[in-house]
PDB file of C-alpha atoms in Angstrom:
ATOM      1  CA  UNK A  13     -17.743  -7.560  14.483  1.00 81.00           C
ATOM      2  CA  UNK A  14     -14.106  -8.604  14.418  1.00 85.00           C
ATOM      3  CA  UNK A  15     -14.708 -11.715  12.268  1.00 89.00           C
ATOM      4  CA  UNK A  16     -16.521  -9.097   9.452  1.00 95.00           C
ATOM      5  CA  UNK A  17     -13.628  -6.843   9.907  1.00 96.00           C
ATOM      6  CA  UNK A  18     -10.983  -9.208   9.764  1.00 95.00           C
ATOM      7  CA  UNK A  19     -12.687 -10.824   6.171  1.00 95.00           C
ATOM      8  CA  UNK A  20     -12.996  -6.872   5.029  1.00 97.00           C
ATOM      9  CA  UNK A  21      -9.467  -5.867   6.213  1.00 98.00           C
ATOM     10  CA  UNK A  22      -7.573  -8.761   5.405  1.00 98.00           C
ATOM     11  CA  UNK A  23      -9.269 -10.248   2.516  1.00 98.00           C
ATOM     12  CA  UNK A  24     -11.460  -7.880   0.826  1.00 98.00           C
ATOM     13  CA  UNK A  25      -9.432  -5.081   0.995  1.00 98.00           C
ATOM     14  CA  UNK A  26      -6.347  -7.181  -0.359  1.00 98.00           C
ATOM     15  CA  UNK A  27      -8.233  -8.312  -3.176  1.00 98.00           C
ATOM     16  CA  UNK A  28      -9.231  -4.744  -3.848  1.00 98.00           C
ATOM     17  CA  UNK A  29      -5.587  -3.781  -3.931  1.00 98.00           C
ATOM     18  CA  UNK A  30      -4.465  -6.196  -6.278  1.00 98.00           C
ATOM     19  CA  UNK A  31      -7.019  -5.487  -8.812  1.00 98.00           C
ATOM     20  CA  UNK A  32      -6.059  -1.954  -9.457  1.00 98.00           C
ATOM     21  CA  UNK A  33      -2.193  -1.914  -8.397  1.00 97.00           C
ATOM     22  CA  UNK A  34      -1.927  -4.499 -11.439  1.00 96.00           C
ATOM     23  CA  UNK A  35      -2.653  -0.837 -13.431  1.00 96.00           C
ATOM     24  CA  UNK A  36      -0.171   1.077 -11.156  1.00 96.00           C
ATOM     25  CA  UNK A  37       2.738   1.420 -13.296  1.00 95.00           C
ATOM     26  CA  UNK A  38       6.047   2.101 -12.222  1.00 94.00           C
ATOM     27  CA  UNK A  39       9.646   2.723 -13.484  1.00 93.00           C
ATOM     28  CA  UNK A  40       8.676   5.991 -15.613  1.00 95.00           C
ATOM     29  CA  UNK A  41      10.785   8.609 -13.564  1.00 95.00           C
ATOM     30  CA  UNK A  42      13.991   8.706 -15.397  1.00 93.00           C
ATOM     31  CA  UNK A  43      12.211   7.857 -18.616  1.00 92.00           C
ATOM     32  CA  UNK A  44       9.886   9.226 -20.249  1.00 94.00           C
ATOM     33  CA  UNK A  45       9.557  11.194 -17.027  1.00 96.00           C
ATOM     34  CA  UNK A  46       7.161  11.368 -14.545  1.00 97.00           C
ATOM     35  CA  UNK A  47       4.905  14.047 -16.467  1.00 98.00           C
ATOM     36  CA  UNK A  48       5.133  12.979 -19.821  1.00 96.00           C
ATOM     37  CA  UNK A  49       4.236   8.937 -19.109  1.00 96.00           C
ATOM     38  CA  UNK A  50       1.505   9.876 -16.606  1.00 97.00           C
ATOM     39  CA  UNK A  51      -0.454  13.001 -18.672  1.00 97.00           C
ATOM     40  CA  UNK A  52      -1.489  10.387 -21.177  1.00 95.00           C
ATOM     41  CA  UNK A  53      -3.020   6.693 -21.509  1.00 95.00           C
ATOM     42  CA  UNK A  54      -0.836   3.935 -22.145  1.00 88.00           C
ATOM     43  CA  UNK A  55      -3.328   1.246 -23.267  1.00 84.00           C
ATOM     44  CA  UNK A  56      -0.420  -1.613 -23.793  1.00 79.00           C
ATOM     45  CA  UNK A  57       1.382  -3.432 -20.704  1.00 70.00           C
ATOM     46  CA  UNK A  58       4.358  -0.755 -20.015  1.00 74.00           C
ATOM     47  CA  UNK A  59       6.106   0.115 -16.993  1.00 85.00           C
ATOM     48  CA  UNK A  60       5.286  -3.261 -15.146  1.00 87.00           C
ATOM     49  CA  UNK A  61       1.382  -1.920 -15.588  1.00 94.00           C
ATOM     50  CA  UNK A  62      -1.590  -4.317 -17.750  1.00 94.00           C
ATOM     51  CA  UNK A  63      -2.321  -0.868 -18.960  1.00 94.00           C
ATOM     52  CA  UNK A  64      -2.365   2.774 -17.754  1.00 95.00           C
ATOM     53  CA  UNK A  65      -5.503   4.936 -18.381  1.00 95.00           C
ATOM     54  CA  UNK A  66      -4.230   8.016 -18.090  1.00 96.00           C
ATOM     55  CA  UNK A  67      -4.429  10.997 -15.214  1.00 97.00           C
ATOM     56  CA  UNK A  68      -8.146  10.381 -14.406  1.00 98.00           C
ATOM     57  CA  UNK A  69      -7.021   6.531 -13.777  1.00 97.00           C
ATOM     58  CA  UNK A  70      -4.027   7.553 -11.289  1.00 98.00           C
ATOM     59  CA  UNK A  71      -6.648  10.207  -9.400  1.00 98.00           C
ATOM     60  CA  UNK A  72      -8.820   7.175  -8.839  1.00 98.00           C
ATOM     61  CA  UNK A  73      -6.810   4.984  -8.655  1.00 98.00           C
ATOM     62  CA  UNK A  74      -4.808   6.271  -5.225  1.00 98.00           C
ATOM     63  CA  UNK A  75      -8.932   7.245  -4.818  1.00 98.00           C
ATOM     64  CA  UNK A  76      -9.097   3.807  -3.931  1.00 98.00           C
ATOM     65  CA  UNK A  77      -5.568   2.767  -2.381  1.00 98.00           C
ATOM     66  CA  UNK A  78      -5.806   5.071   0.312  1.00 98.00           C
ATOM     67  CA  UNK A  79      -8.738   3.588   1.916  1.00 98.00           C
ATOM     68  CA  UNK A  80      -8.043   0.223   1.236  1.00 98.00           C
ATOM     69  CA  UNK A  81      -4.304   0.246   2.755  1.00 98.00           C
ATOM     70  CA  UNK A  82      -6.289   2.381   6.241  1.00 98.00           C
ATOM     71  CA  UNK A  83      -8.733  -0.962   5.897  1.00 98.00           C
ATOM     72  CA  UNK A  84      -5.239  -3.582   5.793  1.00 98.00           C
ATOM     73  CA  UNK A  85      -3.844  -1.334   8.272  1.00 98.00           C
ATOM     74  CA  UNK A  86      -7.182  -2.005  10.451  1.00 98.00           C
ATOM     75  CA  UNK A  87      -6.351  -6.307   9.493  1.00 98.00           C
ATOM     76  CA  UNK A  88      -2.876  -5.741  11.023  1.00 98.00           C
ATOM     77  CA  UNK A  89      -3.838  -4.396  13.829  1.00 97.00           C
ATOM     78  CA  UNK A  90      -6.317  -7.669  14.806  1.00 96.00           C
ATOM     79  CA  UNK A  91      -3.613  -9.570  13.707  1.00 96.00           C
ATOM     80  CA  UNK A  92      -2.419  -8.902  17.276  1.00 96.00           C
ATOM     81  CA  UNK A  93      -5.390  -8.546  18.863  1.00 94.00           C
ATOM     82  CA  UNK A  94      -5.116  -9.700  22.341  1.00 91.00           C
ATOM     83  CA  UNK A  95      -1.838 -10.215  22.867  1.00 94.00           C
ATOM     84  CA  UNK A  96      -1.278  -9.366  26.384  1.00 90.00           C
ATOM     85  CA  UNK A  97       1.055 -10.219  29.512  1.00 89.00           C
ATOM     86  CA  UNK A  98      -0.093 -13.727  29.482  1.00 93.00           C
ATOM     87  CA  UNK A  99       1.644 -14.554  26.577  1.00 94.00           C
ATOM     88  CA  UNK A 100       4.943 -13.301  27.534  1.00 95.00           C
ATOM     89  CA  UNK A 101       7.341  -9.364  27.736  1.00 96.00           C
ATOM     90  CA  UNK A 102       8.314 -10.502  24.454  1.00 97.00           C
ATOM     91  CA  UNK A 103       5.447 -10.634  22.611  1.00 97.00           C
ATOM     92  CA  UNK A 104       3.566  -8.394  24.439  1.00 97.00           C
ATOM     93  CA  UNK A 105       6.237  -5.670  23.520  1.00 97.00           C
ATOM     94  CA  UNK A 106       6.687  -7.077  20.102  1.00 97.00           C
ATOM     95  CA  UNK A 107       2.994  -6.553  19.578  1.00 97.00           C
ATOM     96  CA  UNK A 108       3.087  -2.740  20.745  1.00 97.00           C
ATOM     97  CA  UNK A 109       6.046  -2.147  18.598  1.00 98.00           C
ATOM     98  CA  UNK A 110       3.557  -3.643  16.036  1.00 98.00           C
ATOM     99  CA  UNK A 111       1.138  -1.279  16.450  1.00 98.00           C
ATOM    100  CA  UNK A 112       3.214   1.513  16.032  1.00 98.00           C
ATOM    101  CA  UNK A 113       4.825   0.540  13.025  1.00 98.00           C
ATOM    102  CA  UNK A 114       0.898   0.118  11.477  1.00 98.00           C
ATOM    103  CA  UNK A 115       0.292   3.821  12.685  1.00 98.00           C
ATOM    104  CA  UNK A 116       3.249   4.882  10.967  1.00 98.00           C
ATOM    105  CA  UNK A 117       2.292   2.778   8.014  1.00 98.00           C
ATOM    106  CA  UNK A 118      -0.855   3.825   7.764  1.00 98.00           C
ATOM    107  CA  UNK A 119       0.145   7.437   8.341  1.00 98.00           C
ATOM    108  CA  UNK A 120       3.280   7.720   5.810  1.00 98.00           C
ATOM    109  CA  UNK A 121       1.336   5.417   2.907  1.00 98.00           C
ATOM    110  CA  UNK A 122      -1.728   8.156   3.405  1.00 98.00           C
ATOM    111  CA  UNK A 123       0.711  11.155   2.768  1.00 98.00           C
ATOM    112  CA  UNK A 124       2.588   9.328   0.002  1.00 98.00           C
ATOM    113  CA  UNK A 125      -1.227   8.800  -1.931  1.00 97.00           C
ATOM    114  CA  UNK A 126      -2.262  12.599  -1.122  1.00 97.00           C
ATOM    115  CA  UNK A 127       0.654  13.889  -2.329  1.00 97.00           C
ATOM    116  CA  UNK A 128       1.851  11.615  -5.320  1.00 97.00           C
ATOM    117  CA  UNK A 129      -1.288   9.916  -6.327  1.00 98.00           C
ATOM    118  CA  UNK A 130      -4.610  11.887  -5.361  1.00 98.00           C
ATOM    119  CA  UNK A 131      -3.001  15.646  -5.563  1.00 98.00           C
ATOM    120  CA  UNK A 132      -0.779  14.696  -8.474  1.00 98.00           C
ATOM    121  CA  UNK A 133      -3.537  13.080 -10.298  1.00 98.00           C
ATOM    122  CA  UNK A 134      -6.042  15.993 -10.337  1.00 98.00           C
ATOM    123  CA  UNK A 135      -3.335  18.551 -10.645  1.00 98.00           C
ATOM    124  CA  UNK A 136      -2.219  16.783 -13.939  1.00 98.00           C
ATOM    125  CA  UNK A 137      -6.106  17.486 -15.007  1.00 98.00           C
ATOM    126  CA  UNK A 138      -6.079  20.573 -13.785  1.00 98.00           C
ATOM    127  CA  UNK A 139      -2.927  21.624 -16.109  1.00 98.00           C
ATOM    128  CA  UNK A 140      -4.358  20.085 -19.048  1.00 98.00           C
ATOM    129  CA  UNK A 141      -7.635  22.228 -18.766  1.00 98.00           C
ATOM    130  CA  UNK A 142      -6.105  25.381 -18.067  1.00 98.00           C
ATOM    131  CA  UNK A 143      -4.208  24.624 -21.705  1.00 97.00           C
ATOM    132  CA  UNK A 144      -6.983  23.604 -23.793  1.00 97.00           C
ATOM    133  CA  UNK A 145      -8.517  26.672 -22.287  1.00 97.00           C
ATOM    134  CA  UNK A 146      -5.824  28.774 -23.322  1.00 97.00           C
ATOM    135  CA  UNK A 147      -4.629  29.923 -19.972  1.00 97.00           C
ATOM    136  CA  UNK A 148      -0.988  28.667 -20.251  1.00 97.00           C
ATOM    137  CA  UNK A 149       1.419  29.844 -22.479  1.00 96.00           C
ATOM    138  CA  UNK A 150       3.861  26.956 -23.836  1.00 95.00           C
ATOM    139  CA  UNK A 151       6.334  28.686 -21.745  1.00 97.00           C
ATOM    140  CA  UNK A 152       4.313  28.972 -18.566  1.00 97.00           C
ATOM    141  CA  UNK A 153       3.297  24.906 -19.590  1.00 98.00           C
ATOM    142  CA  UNK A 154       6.998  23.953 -19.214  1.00 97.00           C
ATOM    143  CA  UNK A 155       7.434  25.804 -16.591  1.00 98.00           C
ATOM    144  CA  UNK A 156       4.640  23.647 -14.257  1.00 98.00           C
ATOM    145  CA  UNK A 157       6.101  20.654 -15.647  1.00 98.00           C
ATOM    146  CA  UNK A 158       9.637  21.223 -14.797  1.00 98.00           C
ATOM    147  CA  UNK A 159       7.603  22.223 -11.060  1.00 98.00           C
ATOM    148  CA  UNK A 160       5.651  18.901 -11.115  1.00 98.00           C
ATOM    149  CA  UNK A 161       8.837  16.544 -12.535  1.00 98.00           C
ATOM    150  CA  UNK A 162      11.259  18.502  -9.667  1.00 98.00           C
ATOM    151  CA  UNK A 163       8.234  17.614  -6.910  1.00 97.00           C
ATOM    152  CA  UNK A 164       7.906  14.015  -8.118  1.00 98.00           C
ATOM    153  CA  UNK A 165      11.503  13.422  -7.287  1.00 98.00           C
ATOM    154  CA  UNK A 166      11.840  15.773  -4.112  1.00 98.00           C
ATOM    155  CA  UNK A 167      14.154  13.909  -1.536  1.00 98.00           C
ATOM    156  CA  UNK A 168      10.957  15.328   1.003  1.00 98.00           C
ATOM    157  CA  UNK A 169       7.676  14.300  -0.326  1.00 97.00           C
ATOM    158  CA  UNK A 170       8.585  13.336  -3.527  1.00 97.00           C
ATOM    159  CA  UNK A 171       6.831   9.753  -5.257  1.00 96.00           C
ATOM    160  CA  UNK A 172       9.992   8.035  -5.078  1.00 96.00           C
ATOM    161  CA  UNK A 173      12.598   7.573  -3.016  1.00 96.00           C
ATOM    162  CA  UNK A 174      11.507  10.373  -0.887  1.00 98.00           C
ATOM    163  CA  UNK A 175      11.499  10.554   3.166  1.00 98.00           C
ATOM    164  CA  UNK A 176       7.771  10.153   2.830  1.00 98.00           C
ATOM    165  CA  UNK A 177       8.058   6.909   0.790  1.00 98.00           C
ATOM    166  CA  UNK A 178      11.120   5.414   2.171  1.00 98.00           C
ATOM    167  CA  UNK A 179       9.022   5.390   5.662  1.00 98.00           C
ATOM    168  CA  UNK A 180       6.169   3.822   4.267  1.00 98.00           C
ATOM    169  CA  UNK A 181       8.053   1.519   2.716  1.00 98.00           C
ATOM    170  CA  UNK A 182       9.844   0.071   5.629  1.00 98.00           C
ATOM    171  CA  UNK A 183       7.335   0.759   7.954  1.00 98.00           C
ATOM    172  CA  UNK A 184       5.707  -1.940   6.003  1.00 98.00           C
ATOM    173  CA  UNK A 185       7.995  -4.314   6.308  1.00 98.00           C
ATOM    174  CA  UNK A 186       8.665  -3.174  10.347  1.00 98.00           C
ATOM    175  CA  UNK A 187       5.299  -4.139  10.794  1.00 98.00           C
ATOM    176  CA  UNK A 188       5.435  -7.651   9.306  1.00 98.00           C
ATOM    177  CA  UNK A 189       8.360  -8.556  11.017  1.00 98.00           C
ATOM    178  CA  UNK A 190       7.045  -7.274  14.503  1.00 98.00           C
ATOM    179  CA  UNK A 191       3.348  -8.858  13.935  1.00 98.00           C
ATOM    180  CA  UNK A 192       5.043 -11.952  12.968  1.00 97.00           C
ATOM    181  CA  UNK A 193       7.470 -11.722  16.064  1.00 97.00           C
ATOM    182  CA  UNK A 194       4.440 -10.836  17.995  1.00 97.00           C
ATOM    183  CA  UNK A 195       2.547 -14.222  16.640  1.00 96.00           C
ATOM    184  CA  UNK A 196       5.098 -16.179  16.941  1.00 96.00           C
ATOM    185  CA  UNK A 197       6.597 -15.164  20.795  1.00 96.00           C
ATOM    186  CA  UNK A 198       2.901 -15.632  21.859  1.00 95.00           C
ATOM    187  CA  UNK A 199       2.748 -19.196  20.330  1.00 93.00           C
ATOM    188  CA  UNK A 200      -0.446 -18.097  17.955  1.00 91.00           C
ATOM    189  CA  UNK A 201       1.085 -19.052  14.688  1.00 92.00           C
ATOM    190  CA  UNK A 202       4.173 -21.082  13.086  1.00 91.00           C
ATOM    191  CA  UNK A 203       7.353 -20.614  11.156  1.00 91.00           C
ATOM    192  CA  UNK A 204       5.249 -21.829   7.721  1.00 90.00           C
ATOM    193  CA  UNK A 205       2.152 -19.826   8.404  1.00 88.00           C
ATOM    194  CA  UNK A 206       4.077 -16.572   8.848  1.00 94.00           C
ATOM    195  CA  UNK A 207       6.527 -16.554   5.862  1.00 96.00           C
ATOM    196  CA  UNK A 208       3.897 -15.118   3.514  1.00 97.00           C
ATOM    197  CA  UNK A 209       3.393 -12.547   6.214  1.00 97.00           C
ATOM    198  CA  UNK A 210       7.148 -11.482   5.929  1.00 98.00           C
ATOM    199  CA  UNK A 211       6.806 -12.118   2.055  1.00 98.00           C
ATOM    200  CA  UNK A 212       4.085  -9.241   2.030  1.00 98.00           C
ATOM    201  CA  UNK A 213       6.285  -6.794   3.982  1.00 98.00           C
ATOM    202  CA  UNK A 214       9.708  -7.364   1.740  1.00 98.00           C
ATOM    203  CA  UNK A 215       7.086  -6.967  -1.498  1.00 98.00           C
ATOM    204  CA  UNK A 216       5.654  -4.090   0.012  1.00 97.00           C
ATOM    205  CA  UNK A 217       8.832  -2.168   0.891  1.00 97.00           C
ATOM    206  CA  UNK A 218      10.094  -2.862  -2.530  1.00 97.00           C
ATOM    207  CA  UNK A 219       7.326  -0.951  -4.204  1.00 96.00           C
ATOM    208  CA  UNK A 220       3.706  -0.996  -4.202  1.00 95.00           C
ATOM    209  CA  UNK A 221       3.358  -0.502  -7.753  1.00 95.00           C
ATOM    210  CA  UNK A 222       3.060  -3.606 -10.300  1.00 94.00           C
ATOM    211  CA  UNK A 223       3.906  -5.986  -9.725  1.00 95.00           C
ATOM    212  CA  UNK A 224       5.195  -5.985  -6.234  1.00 97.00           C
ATOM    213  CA  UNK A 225       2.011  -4.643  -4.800  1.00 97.00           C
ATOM    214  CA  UNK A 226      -0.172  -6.965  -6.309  1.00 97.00           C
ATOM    215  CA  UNK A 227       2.153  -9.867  -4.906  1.00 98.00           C
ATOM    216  CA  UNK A 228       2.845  -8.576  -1.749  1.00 98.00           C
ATOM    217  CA  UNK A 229      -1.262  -8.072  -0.964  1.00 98.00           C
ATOM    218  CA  UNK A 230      -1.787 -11.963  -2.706  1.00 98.00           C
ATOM    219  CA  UNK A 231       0.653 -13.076   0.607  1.00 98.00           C
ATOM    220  CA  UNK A 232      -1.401 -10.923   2.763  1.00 98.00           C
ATOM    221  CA  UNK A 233      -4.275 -12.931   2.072  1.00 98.00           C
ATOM    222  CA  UNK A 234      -2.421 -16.096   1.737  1.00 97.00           C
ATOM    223  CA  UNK A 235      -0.958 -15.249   5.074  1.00 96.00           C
ATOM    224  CA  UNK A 236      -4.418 -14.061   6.828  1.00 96.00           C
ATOM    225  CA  UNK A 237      -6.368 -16.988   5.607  1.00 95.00           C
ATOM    226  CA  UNK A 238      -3.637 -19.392   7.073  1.00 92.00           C
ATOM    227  CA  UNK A 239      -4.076 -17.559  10.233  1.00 92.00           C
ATOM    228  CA  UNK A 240      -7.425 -17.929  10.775  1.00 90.00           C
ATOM    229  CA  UNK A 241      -7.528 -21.155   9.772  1.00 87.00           C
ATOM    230  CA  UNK A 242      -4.416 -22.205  12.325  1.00 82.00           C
ATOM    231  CA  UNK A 243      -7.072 -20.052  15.048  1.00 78.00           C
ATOM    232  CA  UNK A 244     -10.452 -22.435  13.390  1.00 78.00           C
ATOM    233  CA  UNK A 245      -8.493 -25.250  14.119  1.00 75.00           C
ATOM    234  CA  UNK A 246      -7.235 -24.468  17.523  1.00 66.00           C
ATOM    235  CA  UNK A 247     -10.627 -23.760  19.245  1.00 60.00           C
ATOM    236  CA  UNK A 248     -11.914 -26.792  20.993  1.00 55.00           C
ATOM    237  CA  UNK A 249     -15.127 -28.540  19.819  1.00 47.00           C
ATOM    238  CA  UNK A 250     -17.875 -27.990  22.218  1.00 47.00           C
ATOM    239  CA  UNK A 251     -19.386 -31.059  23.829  1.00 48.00           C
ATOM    240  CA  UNK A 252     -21.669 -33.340  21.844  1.00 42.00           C
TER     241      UNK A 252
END
């Protein structure tokens, strides 16, 4: 069961990631603004995006993050898997700090979708319909834009540079320090193998968006398929 989840968490869900954070585009706050770039398709690469599809695209899109980040979350956690008192105070506590920073990850990155990307997303619909329907004045139209522009930037919960996203971000990068700490006090993995690992965090921190995210969940599995083949390798053959 761990060997399927660590090839779901660690690979699968990576992979996932990177496919549709290449279409999470970023950079739009200050201009055009966070309504007016995201109520609309942008079929040409803008905003460090391939392409943006419009509102129904972001709803689906943090649809599909949030999962996928609980599943890497999951991969993180086996990452110290069984790191106990025989491999040292050091690790062992490096490993627990570990697992809190993935709880707060995990926790933090789930609010920052729900809020920004999945209740943003369908609100943005939402808005629309009520003014093709006829239920907004123009007036009462800027007036829930102004709302959802001031929300987007909201030093709270806002998409950027909020509480909310500031703790994601570096609880990201807490955890890949700590797991590498963790892998490294316990003598399960090397200098080489866990520089990808720290890569991911720093990426990760910086901004999940393109094209950060998409790099920072390529280390991930650069990082995770180094580690289990450093584990492959270290398991004695069985007698012939």
């Amino acid at each position: 069961m761990k060997n399927f989840l660590w090839w779901l968490c660690l690979f699968v869900a990576p992979a996932v990631l990177i496919a549709v954070e290449l279409f999470h585009p970023a950079g739009f706050t200050a201009s055009p603004g966070m309504y007016q770039f995201l109520s609309h398709a942008e079929p040409h690469a803008e905003h460090s995006a391939l392409a943006y599809f419009g509102p129904h695209w972001w709803f689906v899109l943090h649809m599909i993050q949030t999962p996928m980040v609980g599943l890497v979350a999951v991969g993180l956690w086996l990452m110290v898997d069984g790191i106990g008192a025989r491999d040292g105070t050091a690790a062992r506590v490096s490993a627990w700090l570990a697992r809190v920073a993935i709880f707060v990850f995990a926790l933090y990155f789930t609010i920052l979708d729900a809020i920004g990307g999945i209740g943003l997303g369908r609100t943005i619909l939402v808005v629309q319909q009520m003014v093709a329907a006829g239920k907004l004045s123009p007036q009462q139209f800027e007036g829930v834009v102004l709302l959802l522009n001031t929300l987007w930037v909201d030093p709270v919960v806002g998409g950027v540079g909020s509480f909310v996203s500031e703790t994601a971000s570096w609880a990201a990068f807490a955890v890949s320090v700590l797991v590498a700490a963790a892998l490294l006090q316990s003598g399960r993995a090397g200098w080489p193998n866990m520089i990808p690992l720290l890569g991911f965090g720093w990426e990760l921190q910086t901004a999940h968006a393109s094209p950060h995210g998409p790099i920072a969940f390529a280390l991930l599995i650069v990082a995770a398929a180094w580690l289990w083949w450093a584990r492959r390798r270290a398991v004695p053959a069985g007698p012939a």
